[in-house]
XYZ file of C-alpha atoms in Angstrom:
348
model
C 38.005 103.991 12.752
C 41.817 103.993 12.757
C 43.986 105.482 10.038
C 47.312 103.661 9.969
C 49.166 106.874 9.088
C 48.950 107.512 12.852
C 50.414 104.755 14.977
C 51.463 104.138 18.552
C 55.237 103.762 18.484
C 55.496 102.812 22.172
C 53.705 103.342 25.463
C 54.765 103.317 29.099
C 52.621 102.968 32.227
C 53.436 105.687 34.758
C 51.764 103.632 37.553
C 50.168 106.799 38.948
C 48.353 109.668 37.288
C 51.345 111.959 36.879
C 50.599 115.649 36.337
C 50.204 116.774 32.728
C 53.261 119.030 33.105
C 55.400 116.195 34.533
C 56.699 115.522 30.992
C 59.255 117.665 29.149
C 60.503 117.221 25.588
C 63.543 118.734 23.894
C 65.703 117.789 20.936
C 66.412 114.088 21.398
C 65.397 114.215 25.060
C 62.252 113.102 26.913
C 61.964 113.310 30.721
C 58.934 112.405 32.842
C 58.078 111.973 36.529
C 56.464 108.636 37.369
C 55.871 105.915 40.008
C 55.181 108.473 42.762
C 58.808 109.392 43.427
C 61.169 109.205 40.480
C 62.196 111.166 37.430
C 63.344 109.243 34.348
C 64.833 110.090 30.986
C 63.590 107.984 28.060
C 64.762 107.568 24.498
C 62.080 109.419 22.447
C 61.954 106.818 19.664
C 62.283 103.550 21.580
C 61.057 104.461 25.062
C 64.157 102.856 26.602
C 65.079 104.241 30.017
C 68.419 106.092 30.093
C 68.577 107.222 33.739
C 66.439 107.763 36.837
C 66.572 109.996 39.905
C 64.522 110.158 43.078
C 62.138 113.093 43.634
C 59.337 113.786 46.133
C 56.346 113.046 43.888
C 55.171 112.731 40.271
C 52.648 115.608 40.168
C 55.064 118.469 39.578
C 56.500 120.308 36.583
C 59.403 119.207 34.357
C 61.271 121.646 32.096
C 64.299 121.092 29.855
C 66.355 124.236 29.200
C 69.576 123.651 27.275
C 71.981 121.745 29.504
C 69.624 121.724 32.488
C 66.578 119.643 33.384
C 64.392 121.129 36.128
C 61.737 119.390 38.196
C 59.525 121.332 40.625
C 57.802 118.811 42.870
C 54.353 119.409 44.310
C 56.110 119.263 47.692
C 57.873 122.523 46.756
C 61.426 121.394 45.945
C 63.059 122.591 42.724
C 65.631 120.086 41.458
C 68.184 120.612 38.704
C 69.718 117.686 36.812
C 72.149 117.216 33.952
C 69.851 115.856 31.200
C 72.664 113.827 29.643
C 73.488 111.627 32.635
C 70.902 112.509 35.294
C 73.445 113.926 37.741
C 71.746 116.043 40.412
C 73.304 119.514 40.234
C 71.329 121.240 43.005
C 68.014 121.224 44.885
C 66.230 124.191 46.457
C 63.260 123.698 48.850
C 60.651 126.198 50.044
C 58.506 126.544 46.906
C 55.230 124.934 47.954
C 52.019 125.725 46.049
C 53.975 126.743 42.977
C 53.486 125.166 39.579
C 54.832 127.378 36.780
C 58.481 126.982 35.763
C 59.877 129.228 33.002
C 63.556 129.676 32.134
C 64.692 133.035 30.760
C 68.422 133.121 30.153
C 70.119 132.454 33.498
C 66.954 132.943 35.575
C 64.159 130.520 36.528
C 60.722 132.064 37.115
C 58.313 130.182 39.377
C 54.655 130.961 39.972
C 51.777 129.629 42.012
C 48.354 128.138 41.435
C 45.627 130.697 40.716
C 47.730 133.549 42.055
C 48.025 132.098 45.558
C 51.733 132.931 45.614
C 53.564 135.656 43.660
C 56.194 135.006 41.040
C 59.673 134.353 42.349
C 63.082 134.016 40.712
C 66.036 131.717 41.310
C 69.408 131.401 39.560
C 69.595 128.602 37.001
C 73.257 127.997 37.833
C 72.843 127.104 41.514
C 69.215 127.529 42.588
C 69.821 130.481 44.920
C 66.944 132.855 45.508
C 67.019 136.163 43.611
C 65.313 139.419 44.647
C 61.726 139.655 43.388
C 59.397 142.649 43.321
C 55.785 141.880 42.460
C 54.586 145.506 42.480
C 54.291 145.569 38.689
C 51.884 142.612 38.804
C 49.696 143.919 41.631
C 46.022 143.416 40.760
C 46.820 141.167 37.805
C 45.137 138.200 39.480
C 46.034 134.639 38.461
C 48.880 134.781 35.962
C 49.317 132.822 32.768
C 52.453 130.697 32.671
C 55.281 133.214 31.930
C 56.364 132.861 28.308
C 60.130 133.179 27.622
C 60.938 135.503 24.702
C 63.897 137.336 23.215
C 62.844 140.991 23.382
C 64.269 143.104 20.550
C 63.381 146.780 21.013
C 63.781 148.975 17.955
C 67.434 149.879 17.559
C 68.434 147.749 20.556
C 69.999 144.366 21.078
C 68.014 141.242 21.979
C 67.540 140.447 25.663
C 66.075 137.521 27.588
C 62.611 138.308 28.976
C 59.221 136.788 29.816
C 55.654 137.770 28.943
C 53.467 138.357 31.996
C 49.668 138.669 31.904
C 46.862 137.881 34.320
C 43.095 137.456 34.398
C 42.622 140.603 36.484
C 44.142 143.283 34.235
C 43.890 143.872 30.452
C 47.659 144.243 30.032
C 50.630 142.358 28.632
C 54.050 143.023 30.169
C 57.519 142.246 28.872
C 59.677 141.651 31.949
C 63.469 141.317 31.897
C 65.265 138.451 33.591
C 66.222 141.029 36.237
C 62.536 141.579 37.041
C 62.351 145.055 35.472
C 59.356 145.846 33.242
C 60.668 146.625 29.767
C 57.366 147.409 28.024
C 53.628 147.021 28.531
C 50.610 147.046 26.235
C 46.918 147.486 26.937
C 44.701 144.629 25.744
C 41.003 144.661 24.767
C 40.339 142.301 27.710
C 42.396 140.228 30.177
C 44.031 137.055 28.926
C 42.003 133.851 28.980
C 43.634 130.486 29.669
C 42.776 127.110 31.116
C 43.554 126.530 34.792
C 47.186 125.494 35.170
C 47.889 125.996 31.466
C 50.387 128.219 29.712
C 47.894 130.230 27.682
C 50.461 131.064 24.980
C 51.259 129.406 21.681
C 54.310 130.038 19.487
C 54.062 130.027 15.682
C 56.703 129.018 13.154
C 57.755 132.656 12.660
C 58.164 133.475 16.361
C 54.804 135.098 17.002
C 53.245 134.317 20.390
C 49.457 133.843 20.290
C 46.975 134.212 23.149
C 43.308 134.988 23.835
C 42.269 138.446 25.039
C 38.741 137.864 26.259
C 36.663 135.071 24.726
C 36.648 136.290 21.116
C 39.895 138.153 20.332
C 43.131 136.438 19.291
C 46.262 138.510 19.878
C 49.901 138.073 18.864
C 53.160 139.280 20.326
C 56.330 139.468 18.240
C 59.736 140.355 19.702
C 60.177 143.103 17.092
C 56.691 144.366 16.172
C 55.078 144.022 19.615
C 51.371 143.301 20.218
C 48.693 143.161 17.505
C 45.126 141.921 17.095
C 45.203 138.868 14.844
C 41.537 137.854 14.672
C 38.094 138.770 16.067
C 35.874 135.692 16.278
C 32.079 135.788 15.978
C 31.461 133.305 18.819
C 32.947 132.616 22.226
C 36.064 130.477 22.252
C 37.085 127.915 24.800
C 40.175 128.758 26.913
C 42.400 126.684 24.617
C 45.675 128.051 23.260
C 45.261 129.328 19.660
C 47.492 127.510 17.173
C 48.976 129.626 14.377
C 51.006 128.285 11.460
C 51.854 130.662 8.639
C 48.461 132.151 7.647
C 46.275 129.414 9.186
C 44.732 129.648 12.659
C 43.026 126.841 14.613
C 40.561 127.798 17.390
C 38.422 125.695 19.718
C 34.731 126.562 20.120
C 32.145 124.872 22.335
C 30.608 123.171 19.290
C 33.746 122.244 17.360
C 36.921 123.553 15.722
C 37.230 126.711 13.620
C 40.026 126.914 11.042
C 40.710 130.416 9.718
C 42.509 131.245 6.479
C 43.913 134.607 7.589
C 45.042 135.639 4.107
C 41.431 135.562 2.844
C 39.434 135.846 6.079
C 37.693 132.538 5.383
C 36.369 130.537 8.361
C 35.827 126.771 8.079
C 33.721 125.204 10.824
C 34.563 121.575 11.602
C 31.348 120.068 13.009
C 30.097 117.770 14.360
C 32.909 116.262 16.392
C 31.236 113.545 18.469
C 34.237 112.855 20.694
C 33.598 115.169 23.627
C 35.567 118.292 24.522
C 39.088 119.084 23.356
C 41.679 118.179 26.002
C 44.891 119.008 24.159
C 46.251 120.029 20.769
C 49.609 120.133 18.973
C 50.853 121.203 15.551
C 51.895 118.223 13.411
C 52.796 117.594 9.797
C 49.845 118.651 7.689
C 47.716 120.227 10.419
C 46.862 120.072 14.115
C 46.366 116.953 16.214
C 43.493 117.270 18.706
C 42.865 114.989 21.703
C 39.289 114.611 23.006
C 37.751 113.483 26.285
C 36.698 110.084 24.908
C 40.318 109.226 24.033
C 40.014 110.054 20.332
C 42.879 111.678 18.441
C 41.978 113.560 15.262
C 44.039 115.644 12.836
C 42.537 118.680 11.105
C 44.381 120.389 8.257
C 44.376 124.053 7.228
C 41.403 123.480 4.915
C 39.315 121.946 7.709
C 39.660 118.386 6.438
C 39.511 115.771 9.179
C 42.383 113.353 8.959
C 43.848 110.329 10.668
C 41.745 109.307 13.645
C 42.497 106.780 16.332
C 41.213 106.158 19.824
C 43.337 105.461 22.868
C 41.958 103.684 25.944
C 42.826 106.619 28.220
C 42.150 110.343 28.022
C 45.126 112.490 26.995
C 45.843 115.632 28.996
C 48.752 117.043 26.977
C 50.372 116.613 23.569
C 53.967 117.679 22.845
C 55.658 117.420 19.416
C 59.014 115.672 19.605
C 60.422 116.125 16.109
C 60.886 113.579 13.306
C 57.153 112.901 13.137
C 56.795 112.037 16.836
C 54.209 113.377 19.278
C 54.349 112.511 22.978
C 51.061 112.253 24.885
C 50.596 112.058 28.656
C 47.422 111.369 30.603
C 45.545 108.973 32.880
C 48.680 107.216 34.131
C 50.210 106.529 30.714
C 52.807 108.022 28.408
C 52.234 107.296 24.713
C 54.463 108.187 21.776
C 52.741 108.524 18.411
C 54.277 108.516 14.949
C 52.508 110.823 12.497
C 54.298 110.965 9.125
C 51.473 112.702 7.205
C 47.779 113.432 7.469
C 45.420 111.273 5.415
C 41.966 112.737 4.863
C 38.928 110.747 5.953
C 35.226 111.461 6.253
C 33.333 111.853 9.517
C 30.370 109.551 10.017
């Protein structure tokens, strides 16, 4: 079944299975690592190539932050390019076995796989190493991808910071770009996130959502701090919660749960005979979910299942691109979808 309200606008073979984080999307800008050793910028609507640059591999992490495009190769080299023309601004080696790249103001935070290497900081302007003290994170275990925020303490001015949490300690830290801990909160349980994933979602009103244990959804807001948003009755999969206004989408082993937070009403979307959820993204009218069999399904705030289509390859990551576009990467392909609105259909 294919609903024509969801369509493939263009697709591009990457010629190798690039890492799911090898793609970055910003306003009018799409950059991806491909073909083993190059980074390219593509036009988001047409897929036309605008520039290319050589890098060590295509399994690293790409991030666009304002007037900078960063690529951390699996070989451990952090490159910085001008996203407009692809000019290489600087490259810094010596970062092997690191995967996370988060930009907070003028500082780039880099972290390793499963806690193998501690967080480190470099200057966004020139890539030079900055002093790092990991004492505050001792015992935290593998860390979730640091989430950039603008911390606004009561009566104070906003400051660039990141959220730090790990699977070993039930705490959430707000850490300044300087590395100083600004505030910490105790959590009911340590954060839960998929291996190599960010673990955090950001809602339309600036709240950051995450899982504390397998059944508690928490939020962080730069002004109000940390709060419990929802206690679920069943275990949840380590998939980032998606919050939009007063609707919350959660992934269970058996399906999708959509919660109307204003009334406390839970709608279970079952059965979903497409395999496990691989990725999800907020789109017009609901959330687009990608499944292991290649299916793409939208589910609205009332639990209605909308436009479904099936791609020949499994999708590892979905990123909204604005103007009704969603960019999907996985299994050696980059696909751009156009999703103007969700049309309701019935599961069979």
